[in-house]
Amino acid sequence: MAASGPVQVLPSLTVLVVDDNDVNQLYLQHLLRKNGHTPIPAVDGSQALAAVATHPVDCILMDIQLPDMDGMAVTKAIREGAGGAINPPAVPILALTAYAMPSDRQRCLAAGMDAHVAKPVRGPDLFAAIAQVLGCPRSDAAPAAVLDLSEFSQKGRQEFAAELLALFLELAEPKGHALAEAVDRGDLAAAKGLAHDLAGMAGPLRAEELGRAMRLLQETCLMGDPALCRQHGEQAVKALAAVLTAVRSHPLLAASTS
């Protein structure tokens, strides 16, 4: 999720990338290089420990599931001084994992990691997390858009975009009311189904924060924790309200109804 308001500014960094998946490794290296950083790859725990003992790094991206030792064990070794005189035990470590539940984040933090970034990794999420753990300064930035219809900006596609917005408004508004009611009465099954529908509807509008909030609510409902579902449900309803407001005031929709 892209941060809104002020955002952190990163200096050029050297980043150890610990991931055994070739596609993920290539993607993360590309992402780092494109943004002015230097990646050092490691495909397992042994390579990671060798790297921290020989290459000074600013932070470490740590996959949890590795072929020889898991990311938790690698983190423990680093915290116990595996970096020797090259990297301090407190070098920032960010967990990379496909699991995004609060309990998973807590496990990573308890293991000594400084932050958690969910896979699939998005650039804004990754760099915001890195900036946060490094305590980088902030600069003013415009609030992130709650939806993105730039792909429909070409002439001839705007009519379709207006139709898409109108349909979203027609379908999402009642689903939002139903979701709020389901969350309020603790109906986890209904909330999960509605969150699934709304997460899918967020995709075509590129309403990324909405999609993320709805997917998190789905996962929380599966856990069966009513209190956590209420918390995430309220966040999801707020995210939907922001998108609905943006849709109602979108110039493409206004032009189609004038």
Tab-separated table of N, CA and C in Angstrom, residues 152-249:
chain	number	residue	atom	x	y	z
A	152	PHE	N	-7.117	4.294	-19.045
A	152	PHE	CA	-8.291	4.598	-19.869
A	152	PHE	C	-8.283	6.046	-20.360
A	153	SER	N	-7.133	6.721	-20.228
A	153	SER	CA	-7.092	8.148	-20.558
A	153	SER	C	-7.119	8.416	-22.060
A	154	GLN	N	-6.755	7.397	-22.866
A	154	GLN	CA	-6.738	7.620	-24.307
A	154	GLN	C	-8.148	7.851	-24.842
A	155	LYS	N	-8.209	8.652	-25.882
A	155	LYS	CA	-9.498	8.929	-26.520
A	155	LYS	C	-10.106	7.623	-27.014
A	156	GLY	N	-11.374	7.449	-26.757
A	156	GLY	CA	-12.058	6.234	-27.176
A	156	GLY	C	-12.230	5.230	-26.049
A	157	ARG	N	-11.449	5.384	-24.973
A	157	ARG	CA	-11.560	4.462	-23.848
A	157	ARG	C	-12.254	5.112	-22.655
A	158	GLN	N	-12.463	6.419	-22.743
A	158	GLN	CA	-13.048	7.123	-21.608
A	158	GLN	C	-14.507	6.736	-21.391
A	159	GLU	N	-15.202	6.441	-22.482
A	159	GLU	CA	-16.600	6.021	-22.348
A	159	GLU	C	-16.691	4.701	-21.584
A	160	PHE	N	-15.769	3.781	-21.894
A	160	PHE	CA	-15.750	2.510	-21.166
A	160	PHE	C	-15.426	2.742	-19.694
A	161	ALA	N	-14.476	3.647	-19.418
A	161	ALA	CA	-14.109	3.935	-18.034
A	161	ALA	C	-15.302	4.479	-17.259
A	162	ALA	N	-16.085	5.354	-17.903
A	162	ALA	CA	-17.274	5.900	-17.252
A	162	ALA	C	-18.283	4.796	-16.955
A	163	GLU	N	-18.435	3.862	-17.894
A	163	GLU	CA	-19.338	2.728	-17.687
A	163	GLU	C	-18.854	1.865	-16.524
A	164	LEU	N	-17.542	1.677	-16.443
A	164	LEU	CA	-16.953	0.889	-15.366
A	164	LEU	C	-17.196	1.545	-14.012
A	165	LEU	N	-17.015	2.857	-13.953
A	165	LEU	CA	-17.248	3.587	-12.709
A	165	LEU	C	-18.704	3.498	-12.274
A	166	ALA	N	-19.614	3.661	-13.229
A	166	ALA	CA	-21.041	3.605	-12.904
A	166	ALA	C	-21.433	2.229	-12.381
A	167	LEU	N	-20.904	1.186	-13.009
A	167	LEU	CA	-21.216	-0.170	-12.568
A	167	LEU	C	-20.637	-0.441	-11.185
A	168	PHE	N	-19.414	0.037	-10.952
A	168	PHE	CA	-18.806	-0.139	-9.630
A	168	PHE	C	-19.669	0.525	-8.566
A	169	LEU	N	-20.099	1.745	-8.844
A	169	LEU	CA	-20.923	2.478	-7.883
A	169	LEU	C	-22.221	1.728	-7.609
A	170	GLU	N	-22.838	1.218	-8.657
A	170	GLU	CA	-24.110	0.502	-8.526
A	170	GLU	C	-23.967	-0.763	-7.678
A	171	LEU	N	-22.879	-1.493	-7.877
A	171	LEU	CA	-22.716	-2.777	-7.195
A	171	LEU	C	-22.016	-2.665	-5.847
A	172	ALA	N	-21.025	-1.787	-5.760
A	172	ALA	CA	-20.202	-1.735	-4.553
A	172	ALA	C	-20.903	-1.052	-3.390
A	173	GLU	N	-21.748	-0.078	-3.696
A	173	GLU	CA	-22.402	0.653	-2.607
A	173	GLU	C	-23.261	-0.263	-1.744
A	174	PRO	N	-24.177	-1.052	-2.322
A	174	PRO	CA	-24.965	-1.954	-1.469
A	174	PRO	C	-24.117	-3.036	-0.800
A	175	LYS	N	-23.083	-3.504	-1.495
A	175	LYS	CA	-22.202	-4.491	-0.866
A	175	LYS	C	-21.481	-3.882	0.335
A	176	GLY	N	-21.134	-2.609	0.231
A	176	GLY	CA	-20.487	-1.932	1.348
A	176	GLY	C	-21.396	-1.839	2.557
A	177	HIS	N	-22.670	-1.511	2.319
A	177	HIS	CA	-23.633	-1.464	3.425
A	177	HIS	C	-23.788	-2.848	4.053
A	178	ALA	N	-23.884	-3.864	3.205
A	178	ALA	CA	-24.032	-5.235	3.706
A	178	ALA	C	-22.801	-5.666	4.488
A	179	LEU	N	-21.625	-5.260	4.026
A	179	LEU	CA	-20.392	-5.612	4.733
A	179	LEU	C	-20.354	-4.956	6.106
A	180	ALA	N	-20.701	-3.682	6.171
A	180	ALA	CA	-20.701	-2.984	7.459
A	180	ALA	C	-21.643	-3.663	8.443
A	181	GLU	N	-22.809	-4.087	7.952
A	181	GLU	CA	-23.775	-4.773	8.818
A	181	GLU	C	-23.250	-6.135	9.259
A	182	ALA	N	-22.621	-6.871	8.337
A	182	ALA	CA	-22.083	-8.192	8.679
A	182	ALA	C	-20.984	-8.081	9.724
A	183	VAL	N	-20.125	-7.095	9.562
A	183	VAL	CA	-19.047	-6.884	10.533
A	183	VAL	C	-19.628	-6.508	11.885
A	184	ASP	N	-20.650	-5.656	11.869
A	184	ASP	CA	-21.251	-5.181	13.116
A	184	ASP	C	-21.899	-6.311	13.904
A	185	ARG	N	-22.519	-7.269	13.192
A	185	ARG	CA	-23.188	-8.366	13.908
A	185	ARG	C	-22.285	-9.590	14.087
A	186	GLY	N	-21.044	-9.500	13.603
A	186	GLY	CA	-20.097	-10.598	13.786
A	186	GLY	C	-20.327	-11.782	12.884
A	187	ASP	N	-20.937	-11.560	11.727
A	187	ASP	CA	-21.187	-12.638	10.764
A	187	ASP	C	-19.951	-12.784	9.876
A	188	LEU	N	-19.017	-13.640	10.310
A	188	LEU	CA	-17.735	-13.748	9.621
A	188	LEU	C	-17.878	-14.353	8.234
A	189	ALA	N	-18.790	-15.296	8.076
A	189	ALA	CA	-18.971	-15.936	6.768
A	189	ALA	C	-19.469	-14.927	5.737
A	190	ALA	N	-20.458	-14.123	6.130
A	190	ALA	CA	-20.983	-13.111	5.210
A	190	ALA	C	-19.929	-12.052	4.909
A	191	ALA	N	-19.199	-11.633	5.942
A	191	ALA	CA	-18.161	-10.621	5.747
A	191	ALA	C	-17.075	-11.131	4.808
A	192	LYS	N	-16.709	-12.393	4.960
A	192	LYS	CA	-15.669	-12.978	4.104
A	192	LYS	C	-16.116	-12.985	2.640
A	193	GLY	N	-17.374	-13.389	2.391
A	193	GLY	CA	-17.875	-13.427	1.026
A	193	GLY	C	-17.945	-12.055	0.389
A	194	LEU	N	-18.407	-11.080	1.147
A	194	LEU	CA	-18.505	-9.714	0.625
A	194	LEU	C	-17.121	-9.113	0.387
A	195	ALA	N	-16.188	-9.399	1.289
A	195	ALA	CA	-14.819	-8.905	1.116
A	195	ALA	C	-14.191	-9.501	-0.137
A	196	HIS	N	-14.493	-10.777	-0.393
A	196	HIS	CA	-13.993	-11.432	-1.607
A	196	HIS	C	-14.517	-10.710	-2.857
A	197	ASP	N	-15.808	-10.416	-2.868
A	197	ASP	CA	-16.408	-9.729	-4.018
A	197	ASP	C	-15.787	-8.348	-4.229
A	198	LEU	N	-15.646	-7.606	-3.145
A	198	LEU	CA	-15.154	-6.234	-3.252
A	198	LEU	C	-13.665	-6.189	-3.594
A	199	ALA	N	-12.916	-7.175	-3.138
A	199	ALA	CA	-11.498	-7.241	-3.513
A	199	ALA	C	-11.365	-7.425	-5.020
A	200	GLY	N	-12.219	-8.277	-5.589
A	200	GLY	CA	-12.201	-8.480	-7.034
A	200	GLY	C	-12.623	-7.245	-7.796
A	201	MET	N	-13.581	-6.520	-7.272
A	201	MET	CA	-14.064	-5.314	-7.943
A	201	MET	C	-13.044	-4.183	-7.893
A	202	ALA	N	-12.155	-4.217	-6.902
A	202	ALA	CA	-11.152	-3.158	-6.775
A	202	ALA	C	-10.114	-3.227	-7.888
A	203	GLY	N	-9.885	-4.430	-8.415
A	203	GLY	CA	-8.824	-4.631	-9.400
A	203	GLY	C	-8.923	-3.767	-10.640
A	204	PRO	N	-10.043	-3.775	-11.357
A	204	PRO	CA	-10.134	-2.987	-12.592
A	204	PRO	C	-9.954	-1.481	-12.383
A	205	LEU	N	-10.274	-1.000	-11.187
A	205	LEU	CA	-10.100	0.429	-10.896
A	205	LEU	C	-8.707	0.731	-10.359
A	206	ARG	N	-7.913	-0.303	-10.189
A	206	ARG	CA	-6.594	-0.171	-9.555
A	206	ARG	C	-6.708	0.532	-8.211
A	207	ALA	N	-7.731	0.161	-7.471
A	207	ALA	CA	-7.925	0.688	-6.122
A	207	ALA	C	-7.157	-0.229	-5.171
A	208	GLU	N	-5.845	-0.028	-5.115
A	208	GLU	CA	-4.978	-0.997	-4.459
A	208	GLU	C	-5.184	-1.057	-2.952
A	209	GLU	N	-5.381	0.081	-2.322
A	209	GLU	CA	-5.591	0.067	-0.874
A	209	GLU	C	-6.881	-0.665	-0.533
A	210	LEU	N	-7.909	-0.460	-1.336
A	210	LEU	CA	-9.173	-1.159	-1.118
A	210	LEU	C	-8.982	-2.662	-1.274
A	211	GLY	N	-8.319	-3.078	-2.344
A	211	GLY	CA	-8.087	-4.501	-2.556
A	211	GLY	C	-7.314	-5.129	-1.427
A	212	ARG	N	-6.295	-4.435	-0.952
A	212	ARG	CA	-5.482	-4.960	0.141
A	212	ARG	C	-6.304	-5.086	1.424
A	213	ALA	N	-7.111	-4.069	1.712
A	213	ALA	CA	-7.926	-4.094	2.928
A	213	ALA	C	-8.941	-5.230	2.888
A	214	MET	N	-9.530	-5.465	1.719
A	214	MET	CA	-10.524	-6.532	1.600
A	214	MET	C	-9.876	-7.915	1.688
A	215	ARG	N	-8.702	-8.076	1.110
A	215	ARG	CA	-8.013	-9.370	1.206
A	215	ARG	C	-7.593	-9.668	2.639
A	216	LEU	N	-7.156	-8.640	3.341
A	216	LEU	CA	-6.788	-8.826	4.743
A	216	LEU	C	-8.007	-9.225	5.565
A	217	LEU	N	-9.150	-8.610	5.278
A	217	LEU	CA	-10.375	-8.965	5.988
A	217	LEU	C	-10.764	-10.411	5.709
A	218	GLN	N	-10.638	-10.846	4.455
A	218	GLN	CA	-10.919	-12.247	4.119
A	218	GLN	C	-10.078	-13.191	4.967
A	219	GLU	N	-8.784	-12.928	5.027
A	219	GLU	CA	-7.874	-13.793	5.776
A	219	GLU	C	-8.207	-13.787	7.261
A	220	THR	N	-8.573	-12.612	7.773
A	220	THR	CA	-8.910	-12.512	9.186
A	220	THR	C	-10.183	-13.286	9.500
A	221	CYS	N	-11.155	-13.216	8.603
A	221	CYS	CA	-12.395	-13.972	8.809
A	221	CYS	C	-12.120	-15.470	8.837
A	222	LEU	N	-11.185	-15.925	8.013
A	222	LEU	CA	-10.827	-17.345	8.008
A	222	LEU	C	-10.235	-17.776	9.342
A	223	MET	N	-9.552	-16.857	10.024
A	223	MET	CA	-8.969	-17.168	11.331
A	223	MET	C	-10.039	-17.342	12.395
A	224	GLY	N	-11.198	-16.710	12.179
A	224	GLY	CA	-12.295	-16.845	13.132
A	224	GLY	C	-12.153	-16.008	14.386
A	225	ASP	N	-11.428	-14.895	14.299
A	225	ASP	CA	-11.248	-14.009	15.453
A	225	ASP	C	-12.209	-12.828	15.315
A	226	PRO	N	-13.331	-12.819	16.050
A	226	PRO	CA	-14.342	-11.765	15.874
A	226	PRO	C	-13.806	-10.358	16.132
A	227	ALA	N	-12.977	-10.202	17.171
A	227	ALA	CA	-12.472	-8.870	17.505
A	227	ALA	C	-11.571	-8.332	16.397
A	228	LEU	N	-10.689	-9.192	15.883
A	228	LEU	CA	-9.793	-8.771	14.810
A	228	LEU	C	-10.571	-8.528	13.520
A	229	CYS	N	-11.596	-9.343	13.281
A	229	CYS	CA	-12.440	-9.145	12.103
A	229	CYS	C	-13.162	-7.802	12.165
A	230	ARG	N	-13.605	-7.444	13.339
A	230	ARG	CA	-14.271	-6.147	13.482
A	230	ARG	C	-13.288	-5.011	13.175
A	231	GLN	N	-12.076	-5.130	13.707
A	231	GLN	CA	-11.067	-4.096	13.471
A	231	GLN	C	-10.743	-3.969	11.985
A	232	HIS	N	-10.452	-5.109	11.348
A	232	HIS	CA	-10.112	-5.073	9.924
A	232	HIS	C	-11.331	-4.760	9.060
A	233	GLY	N	-12.507	-5.159	9.544
A	233	GLY	CA	-13.728	-4.842	8.819
A	233	GLY	C	-13.988	-3.350	8.777
A	234	GLU	N	-13.780	-2.688	9.899
A	234	GLU	CA	-13.972	-1.238	9.942
A	234	GLU	C	-12.983	-0.532	9.018
A	235	GLN	N	-11.743	-1.035	8.970
A	235	GLN	CA	-10.745	-0.454	8.068
A	235	GLN	C	-11.142	-0.659	6.609
A	236	ALA	N	-11.664	-1.849	6.305
A	236	ALA	CA	-12.073	-2.150	4.931
A	236	ALA	C	-13.251	-1.275	4.506
A	237	VAL	N	-14.194	-1.070	5.407
A	237	VAL	CA	-15.352	-0.224	5.105
A	237	VAL	C	-14.901	1.218	4.844
A	238	LYS	N	-13.941	1.700	5.617
A	238	LYS	CA	-13.408	3.051	5.397
A	238	LYS	C	-12.707	3.153	4.046
A	239	ALA	N	-11.950	2.105	3.696
A	239	ALA	CA	-11.262	2.108	2.399
A	239	ALA	C	-12.268	2.142	1.258
A	240	LEU	N	-13.359	1.393	1.406
A	240	LEU	CA	-14.396	1.397	0.381
A	240	LEU	C	-15.064	2.762	0.295
A	241	ALA	N	-15.326	3.381	1.439
A	241	ALA	CA	-15.964	4.699	1.440
A	241	ALA	C	-15.105	5.720	0.691
A	242	ALA	N	-13.786	5.632	0.860
A	242	ALA	CA	-12.884	6.555	0.167
A	242	ALA	C	-12.950	6.352	-1.343
A	243	VAL	N	-13.017	5.090	-1.775
A	243	VAL	CA	-13.097	4.812	-3.209
A	243	VAL	C	-14.439	5.264	-3.765
A	244	LEU	N	-15.517	5.012	-3.042
A	244	LEU	CA	-16.839	5.432	-3.502
A	244	LEU	C	-16.905	6.952	-3.660
A	245	THR	N	-16.308	7.671	-2.721
A	245	THR	CA	-16.272	9.133	-2.816
A	245	THR	C	-15.510	9.571	-4.061
A	246	ALA	N	-14.372	8.910	-4.317
A	246	ALA	CA	-13.572	9.244	-5.499
A	246	ALA	C	-14.318	8.921	-6.786
A	247	VAL	N	-15.063	7.825	-6.786
A	247	VAL	CA	-15.821	7.434	-7.977
A	247	VAL	C	-16.927	8.445	-8.253
A	248	ARG	N	-17.666	8.820	-7.217
A	248	ARG	CA	-18.788	9.754	-7.403
A	248	ARG	C	-18.326	11.093	-7.974
A	249	SER	N	-17.130	11.523	-7.581
A	249	SER	CA	-16.640	12.836	-8.024
A	249	SER	C	-15.706	12.749	-9.226
